[in-house]
XYZ file of C-alpha atoms in Angstrom:
346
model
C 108.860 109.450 131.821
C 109.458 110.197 127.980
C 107.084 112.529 126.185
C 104.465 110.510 124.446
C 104.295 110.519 120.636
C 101.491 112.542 119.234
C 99.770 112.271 116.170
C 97.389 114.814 114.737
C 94.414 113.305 112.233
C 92.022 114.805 110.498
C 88.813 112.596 110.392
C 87.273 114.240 107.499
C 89.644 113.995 104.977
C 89.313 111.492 102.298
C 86.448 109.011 100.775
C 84.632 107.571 103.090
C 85.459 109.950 105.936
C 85.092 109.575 108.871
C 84.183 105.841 108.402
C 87.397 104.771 106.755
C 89.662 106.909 109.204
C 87.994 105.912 112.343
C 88.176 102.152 111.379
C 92.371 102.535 110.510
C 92.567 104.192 114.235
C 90.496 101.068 115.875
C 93.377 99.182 113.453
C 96.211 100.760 114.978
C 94.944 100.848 118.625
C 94.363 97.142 118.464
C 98.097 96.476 116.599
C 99.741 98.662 119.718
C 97.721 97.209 122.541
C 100.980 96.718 125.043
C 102.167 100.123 123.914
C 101.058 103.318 125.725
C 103.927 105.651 123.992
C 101.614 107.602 121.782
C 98.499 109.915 121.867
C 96.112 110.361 118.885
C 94.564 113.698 118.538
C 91.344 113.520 116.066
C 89.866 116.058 114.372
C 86.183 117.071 113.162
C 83.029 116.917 113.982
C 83.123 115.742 117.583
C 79.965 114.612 118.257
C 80.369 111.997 114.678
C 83.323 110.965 115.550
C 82.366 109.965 119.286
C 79.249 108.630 118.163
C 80.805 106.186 115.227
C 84.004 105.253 117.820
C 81.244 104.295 120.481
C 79.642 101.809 117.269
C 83.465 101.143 116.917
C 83.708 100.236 120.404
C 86.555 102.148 120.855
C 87.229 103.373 124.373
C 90.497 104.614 124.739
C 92.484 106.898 126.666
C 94.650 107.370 124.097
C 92.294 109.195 121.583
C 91.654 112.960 122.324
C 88.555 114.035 120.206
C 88.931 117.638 119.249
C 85.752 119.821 117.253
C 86.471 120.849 114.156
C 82.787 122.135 112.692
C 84.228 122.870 108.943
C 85.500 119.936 105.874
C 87.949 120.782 103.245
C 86.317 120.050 99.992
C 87.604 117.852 97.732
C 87.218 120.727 94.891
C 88.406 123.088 96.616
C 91.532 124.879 95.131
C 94.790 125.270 96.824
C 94.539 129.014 95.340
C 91.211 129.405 97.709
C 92.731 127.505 100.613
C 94.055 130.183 102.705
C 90.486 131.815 103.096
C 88.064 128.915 103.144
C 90.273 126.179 105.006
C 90.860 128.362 108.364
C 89.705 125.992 111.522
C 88.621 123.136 109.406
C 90.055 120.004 110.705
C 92.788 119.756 108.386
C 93.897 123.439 108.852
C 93.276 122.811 113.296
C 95.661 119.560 112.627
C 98.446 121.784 111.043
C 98.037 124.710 113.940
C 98.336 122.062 116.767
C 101.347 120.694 115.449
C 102.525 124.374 114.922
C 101.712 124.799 118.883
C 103.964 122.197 119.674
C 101.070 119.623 120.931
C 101.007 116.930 117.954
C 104.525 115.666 116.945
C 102.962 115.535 113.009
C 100.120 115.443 111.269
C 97.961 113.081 108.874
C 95.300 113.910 106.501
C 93.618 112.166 103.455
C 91.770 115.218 102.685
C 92.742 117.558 99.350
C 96.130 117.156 98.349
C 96.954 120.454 97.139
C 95.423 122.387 100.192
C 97.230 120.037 102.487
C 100.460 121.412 100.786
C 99.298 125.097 100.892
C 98.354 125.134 104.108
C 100.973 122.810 105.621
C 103.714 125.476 104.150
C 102.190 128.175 105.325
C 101.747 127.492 108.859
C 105.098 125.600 109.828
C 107.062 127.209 107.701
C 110.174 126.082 105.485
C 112.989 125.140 107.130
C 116.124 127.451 106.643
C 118.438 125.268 105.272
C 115.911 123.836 103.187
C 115.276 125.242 99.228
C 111.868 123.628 98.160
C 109.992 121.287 100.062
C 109.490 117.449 98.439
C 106.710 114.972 98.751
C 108.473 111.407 99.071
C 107.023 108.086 99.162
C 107.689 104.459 100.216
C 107.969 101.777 97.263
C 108.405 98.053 98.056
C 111.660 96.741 96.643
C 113.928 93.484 96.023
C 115.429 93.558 99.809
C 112.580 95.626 101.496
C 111.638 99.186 100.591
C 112.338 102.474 98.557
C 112.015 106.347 99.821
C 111.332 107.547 96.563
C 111.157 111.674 95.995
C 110.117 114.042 94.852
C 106.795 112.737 93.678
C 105.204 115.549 92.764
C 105.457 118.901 94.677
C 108.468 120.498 92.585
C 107.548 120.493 89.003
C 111.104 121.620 87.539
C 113.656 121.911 89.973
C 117.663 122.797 89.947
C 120.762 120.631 91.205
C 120.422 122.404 94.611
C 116.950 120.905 95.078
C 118.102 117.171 94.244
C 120.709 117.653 96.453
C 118.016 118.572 99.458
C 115.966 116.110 98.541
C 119.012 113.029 99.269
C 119.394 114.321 102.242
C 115.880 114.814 103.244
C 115.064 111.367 102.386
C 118.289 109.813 103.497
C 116.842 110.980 106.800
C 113.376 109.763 106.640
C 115.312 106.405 105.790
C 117.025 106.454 108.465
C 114.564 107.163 110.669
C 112.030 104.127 109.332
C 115.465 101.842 109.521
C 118.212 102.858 111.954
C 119.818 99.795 111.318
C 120.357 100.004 107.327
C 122.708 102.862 105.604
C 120.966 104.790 102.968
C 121.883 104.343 99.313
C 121.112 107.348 97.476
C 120.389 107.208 93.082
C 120.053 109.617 90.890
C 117.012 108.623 88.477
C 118.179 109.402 84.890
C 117.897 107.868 81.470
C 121.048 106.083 81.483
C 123.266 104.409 84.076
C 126.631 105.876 82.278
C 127.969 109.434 84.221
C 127.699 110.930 80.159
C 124.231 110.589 80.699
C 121.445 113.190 81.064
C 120.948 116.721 81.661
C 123.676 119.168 82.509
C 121.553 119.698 85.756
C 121.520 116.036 86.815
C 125.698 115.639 86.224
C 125.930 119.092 88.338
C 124.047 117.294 91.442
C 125.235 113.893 90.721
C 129.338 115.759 91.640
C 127.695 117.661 94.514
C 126.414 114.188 95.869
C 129.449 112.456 95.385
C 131.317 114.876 97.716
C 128.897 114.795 100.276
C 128.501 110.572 100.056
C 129.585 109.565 103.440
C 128.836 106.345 105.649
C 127.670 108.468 108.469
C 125.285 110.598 106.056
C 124.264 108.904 102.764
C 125.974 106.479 100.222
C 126.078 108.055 96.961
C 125.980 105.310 94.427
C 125.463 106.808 90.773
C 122.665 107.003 88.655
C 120.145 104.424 88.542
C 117.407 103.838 85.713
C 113.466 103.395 85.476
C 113.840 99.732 85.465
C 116.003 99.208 88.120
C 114.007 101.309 90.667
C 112.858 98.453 92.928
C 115.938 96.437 92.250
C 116.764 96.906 95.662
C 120.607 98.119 94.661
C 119.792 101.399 96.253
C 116.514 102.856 98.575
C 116.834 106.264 98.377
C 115.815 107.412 95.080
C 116.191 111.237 93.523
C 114.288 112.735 90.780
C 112.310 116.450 90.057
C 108.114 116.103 90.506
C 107.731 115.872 87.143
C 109.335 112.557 86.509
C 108.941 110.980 89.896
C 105.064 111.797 89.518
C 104.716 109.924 86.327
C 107.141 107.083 87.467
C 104.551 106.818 90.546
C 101.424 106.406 88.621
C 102.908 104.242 85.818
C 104.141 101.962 88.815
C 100.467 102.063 90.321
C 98.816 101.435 86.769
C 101.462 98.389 86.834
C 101.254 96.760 89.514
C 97.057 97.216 89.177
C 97.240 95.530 85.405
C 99.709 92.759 86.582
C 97.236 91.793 89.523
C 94.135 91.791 87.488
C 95.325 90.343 84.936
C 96.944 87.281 87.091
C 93.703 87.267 88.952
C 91.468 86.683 85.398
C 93.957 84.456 83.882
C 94.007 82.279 87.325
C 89.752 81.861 87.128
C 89.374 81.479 83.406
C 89.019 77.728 83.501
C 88.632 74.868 85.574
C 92.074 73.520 85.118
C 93.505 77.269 85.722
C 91.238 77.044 89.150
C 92.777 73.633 90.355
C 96.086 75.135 89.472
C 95.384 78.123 92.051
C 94.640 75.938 94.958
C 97.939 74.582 94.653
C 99.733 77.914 94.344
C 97.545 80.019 96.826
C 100.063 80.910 99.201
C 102.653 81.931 96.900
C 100.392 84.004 95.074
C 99.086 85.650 98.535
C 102.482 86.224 99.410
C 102.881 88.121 95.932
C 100.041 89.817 96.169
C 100.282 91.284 99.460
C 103.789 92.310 98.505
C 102.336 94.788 95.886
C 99.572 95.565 97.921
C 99.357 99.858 97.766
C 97.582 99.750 101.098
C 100.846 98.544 103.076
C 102.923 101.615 101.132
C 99.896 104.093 101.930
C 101.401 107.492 103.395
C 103.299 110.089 101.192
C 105.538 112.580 103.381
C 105.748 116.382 102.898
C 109.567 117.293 103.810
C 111.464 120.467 104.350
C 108.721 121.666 106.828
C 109.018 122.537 110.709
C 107.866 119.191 111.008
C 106.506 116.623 109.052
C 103.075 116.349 107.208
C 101.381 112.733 105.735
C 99.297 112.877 102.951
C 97.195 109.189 103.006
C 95.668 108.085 99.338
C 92.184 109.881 99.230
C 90.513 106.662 98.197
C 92.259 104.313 100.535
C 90.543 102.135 102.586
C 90.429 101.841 106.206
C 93.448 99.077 105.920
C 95.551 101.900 104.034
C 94.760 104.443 106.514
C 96.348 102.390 109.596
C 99.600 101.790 107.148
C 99.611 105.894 107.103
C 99.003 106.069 110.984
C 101.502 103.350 111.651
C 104.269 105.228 109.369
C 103.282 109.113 110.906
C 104.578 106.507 114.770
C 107.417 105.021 113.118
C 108.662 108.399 111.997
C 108.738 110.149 115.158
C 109.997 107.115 116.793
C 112.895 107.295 114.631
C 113.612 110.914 115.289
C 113.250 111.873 111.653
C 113.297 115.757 111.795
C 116.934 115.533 114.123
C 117.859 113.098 111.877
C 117.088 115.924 108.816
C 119.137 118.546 111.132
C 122.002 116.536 111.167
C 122.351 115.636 107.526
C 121.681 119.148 106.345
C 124.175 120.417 108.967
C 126.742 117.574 107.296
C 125.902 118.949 103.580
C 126.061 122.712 105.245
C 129.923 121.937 106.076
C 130.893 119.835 102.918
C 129.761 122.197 100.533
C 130.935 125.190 102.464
């Protein structure tokens, strides 16, 4: 019999906590219903969390409840975290993956402690320079691993190079059946384009484009992100933070707008009744929940960071992608590309 997958969570983390969290779990128990491949380790206050799952009605034997007495604030700072955040249950999620007995882990608690603390107790991995935060974007033909968004302010050609092959893996291991297609975000489309820094990795990941490893298909610009022409995308935290939030602030504005402009008058109102479904089907394609889940890489295993503010809806998406992950074998699938980039540019 395989080994079961195994999730750590921390209950706390996040608005709404435990509420929101325990109502994603009772989401993702009741989507996996015929499966019995995975084992959710919870952590916090045990005798909340048992209490709201029993008003939950969830009785499963694949939840393991484990105490965690201590909460990492949200104010707390990352600079603080090493000496307030020990056995708190984001910190006990961390150490049990660490152990060996959670496969990864999943918080919505404090960002920037989940990053301190995540790198401090797995560890970098060698071949690894600087860790990155990616995340998934819907595009044209399905969906983006965009990175880094946002845990490498400045970084060098080496690091851009990591980063395609950390989240050529983490494609890979979402969809085994699709070959990664790795861009370089830039200002222009044309190889004269951009910094001397972004031409430097641009050659190194042209050597190392292979069909087995990554396809390395040029630059690609802000416009053209969710195109669908490539779904790995490369950039420094800097840019790929701001390209995140203006996305977000986007896609927000486009929806409420449509959604005023749709009620405004009766004619506008009859008009919606004949285009529900189409507009469902756009809406729910820009829907943040279903994209909830951003993915610390270059770690002894990997860390999700859910949306603080997400609902219980968004929470499940981040449970469901922490599964998929290990299902698809994503950190052997990071030791073989950065054995393949070890060899080319040796």
């Amino acid at each position: 019999m395989s080994k079961k997958i195994s999730i750590a969570i921390d209950a706390m983390g996040g608005d709404n906590a435990p509420d929101k969290t325990l109502k994603g779990i009772k989401i993702f128990l009741d989507h996996n219903k015929n499966n019995n491949d995975f084992i959710l380790n919870v952590f916090g206050k045990k005798e909340i969390i048992e209490k709201k799952l029993k008003e939950l009605k969830v009785h499963s034997n694949l939840i393991n409840v484990i105490n965690s007495n201590t909460i990492v604030s949200d104010e707390e700072s990352p600079l603080t975290a090493v000496k307030n955040s020990k056995n708190t249950s984001m910190w006990n999620c961390i150490q049990h993956q660490l152990e060996g007995k959670s496969d990864i882990s999943l918080s919505a608690g404090n960002t920037g402690v989940l990053l301190v603390i995540s790198r401090m107790i797995l560890k970098m991995m060698n071949d690894v320079s600087k860790p990155a935060l990616a995340g998934l974007w819907p595009n044209q033909n399905g969906l983006n691993v965009v990175l880094d968004l946002g845990a490498n302010i400045e970084c060098n050609d080496r690091n851009l190079v990591d980063f395609a092959e950390l989240g050529s893996a983490l494609f890979k291991s979402l969809f085994p059946n699709e070959k990664p297609i790795v861009s370089l975000l830039n200002v222009g489309s044309e190889e004269i384009k951009g910094t001397e820094m972004l031409k430097s990795a641009s050659k190194k990941l042209k050597d190392l484009s292979s069909e087995d490893n990554f396809i390395y298909k040029g630059y690609i610009e802000g416009n053209n992100i969710m195109s669908g022409e490539s779904n790995v995308i490369i950039t420094d935290g800097f840019t790929g933070n701001i390209a995140l939030k203006t996305a977000e602030g986007t896609a927000k504005f486009i929806i409420n707008n449509l959604k005023k402009n749709l009620t405004e008058t009766i004619l506008s109102k009859i008009s919606l009744i004949f285009s529900y479904f189409s507009l469902k089907k756009f809406k729910d394609k820009l829907d943040p929940r279903k994209y909830n889940g951003a993915i610390f890489l270059g770690l002894n295993g990997p860390v999700v960071k859910s949306h603080g503010g997400i609902d219980s809806v968004g929470f499940y998406h981040s449970i469901d992608l922490c599964y998929k992950i290990i299902k698809g074998n994503l950190m052997s699938q990071i030791k073989s590309n950065l054995s393949h980039s070890k060899r080319v540019q040796d």
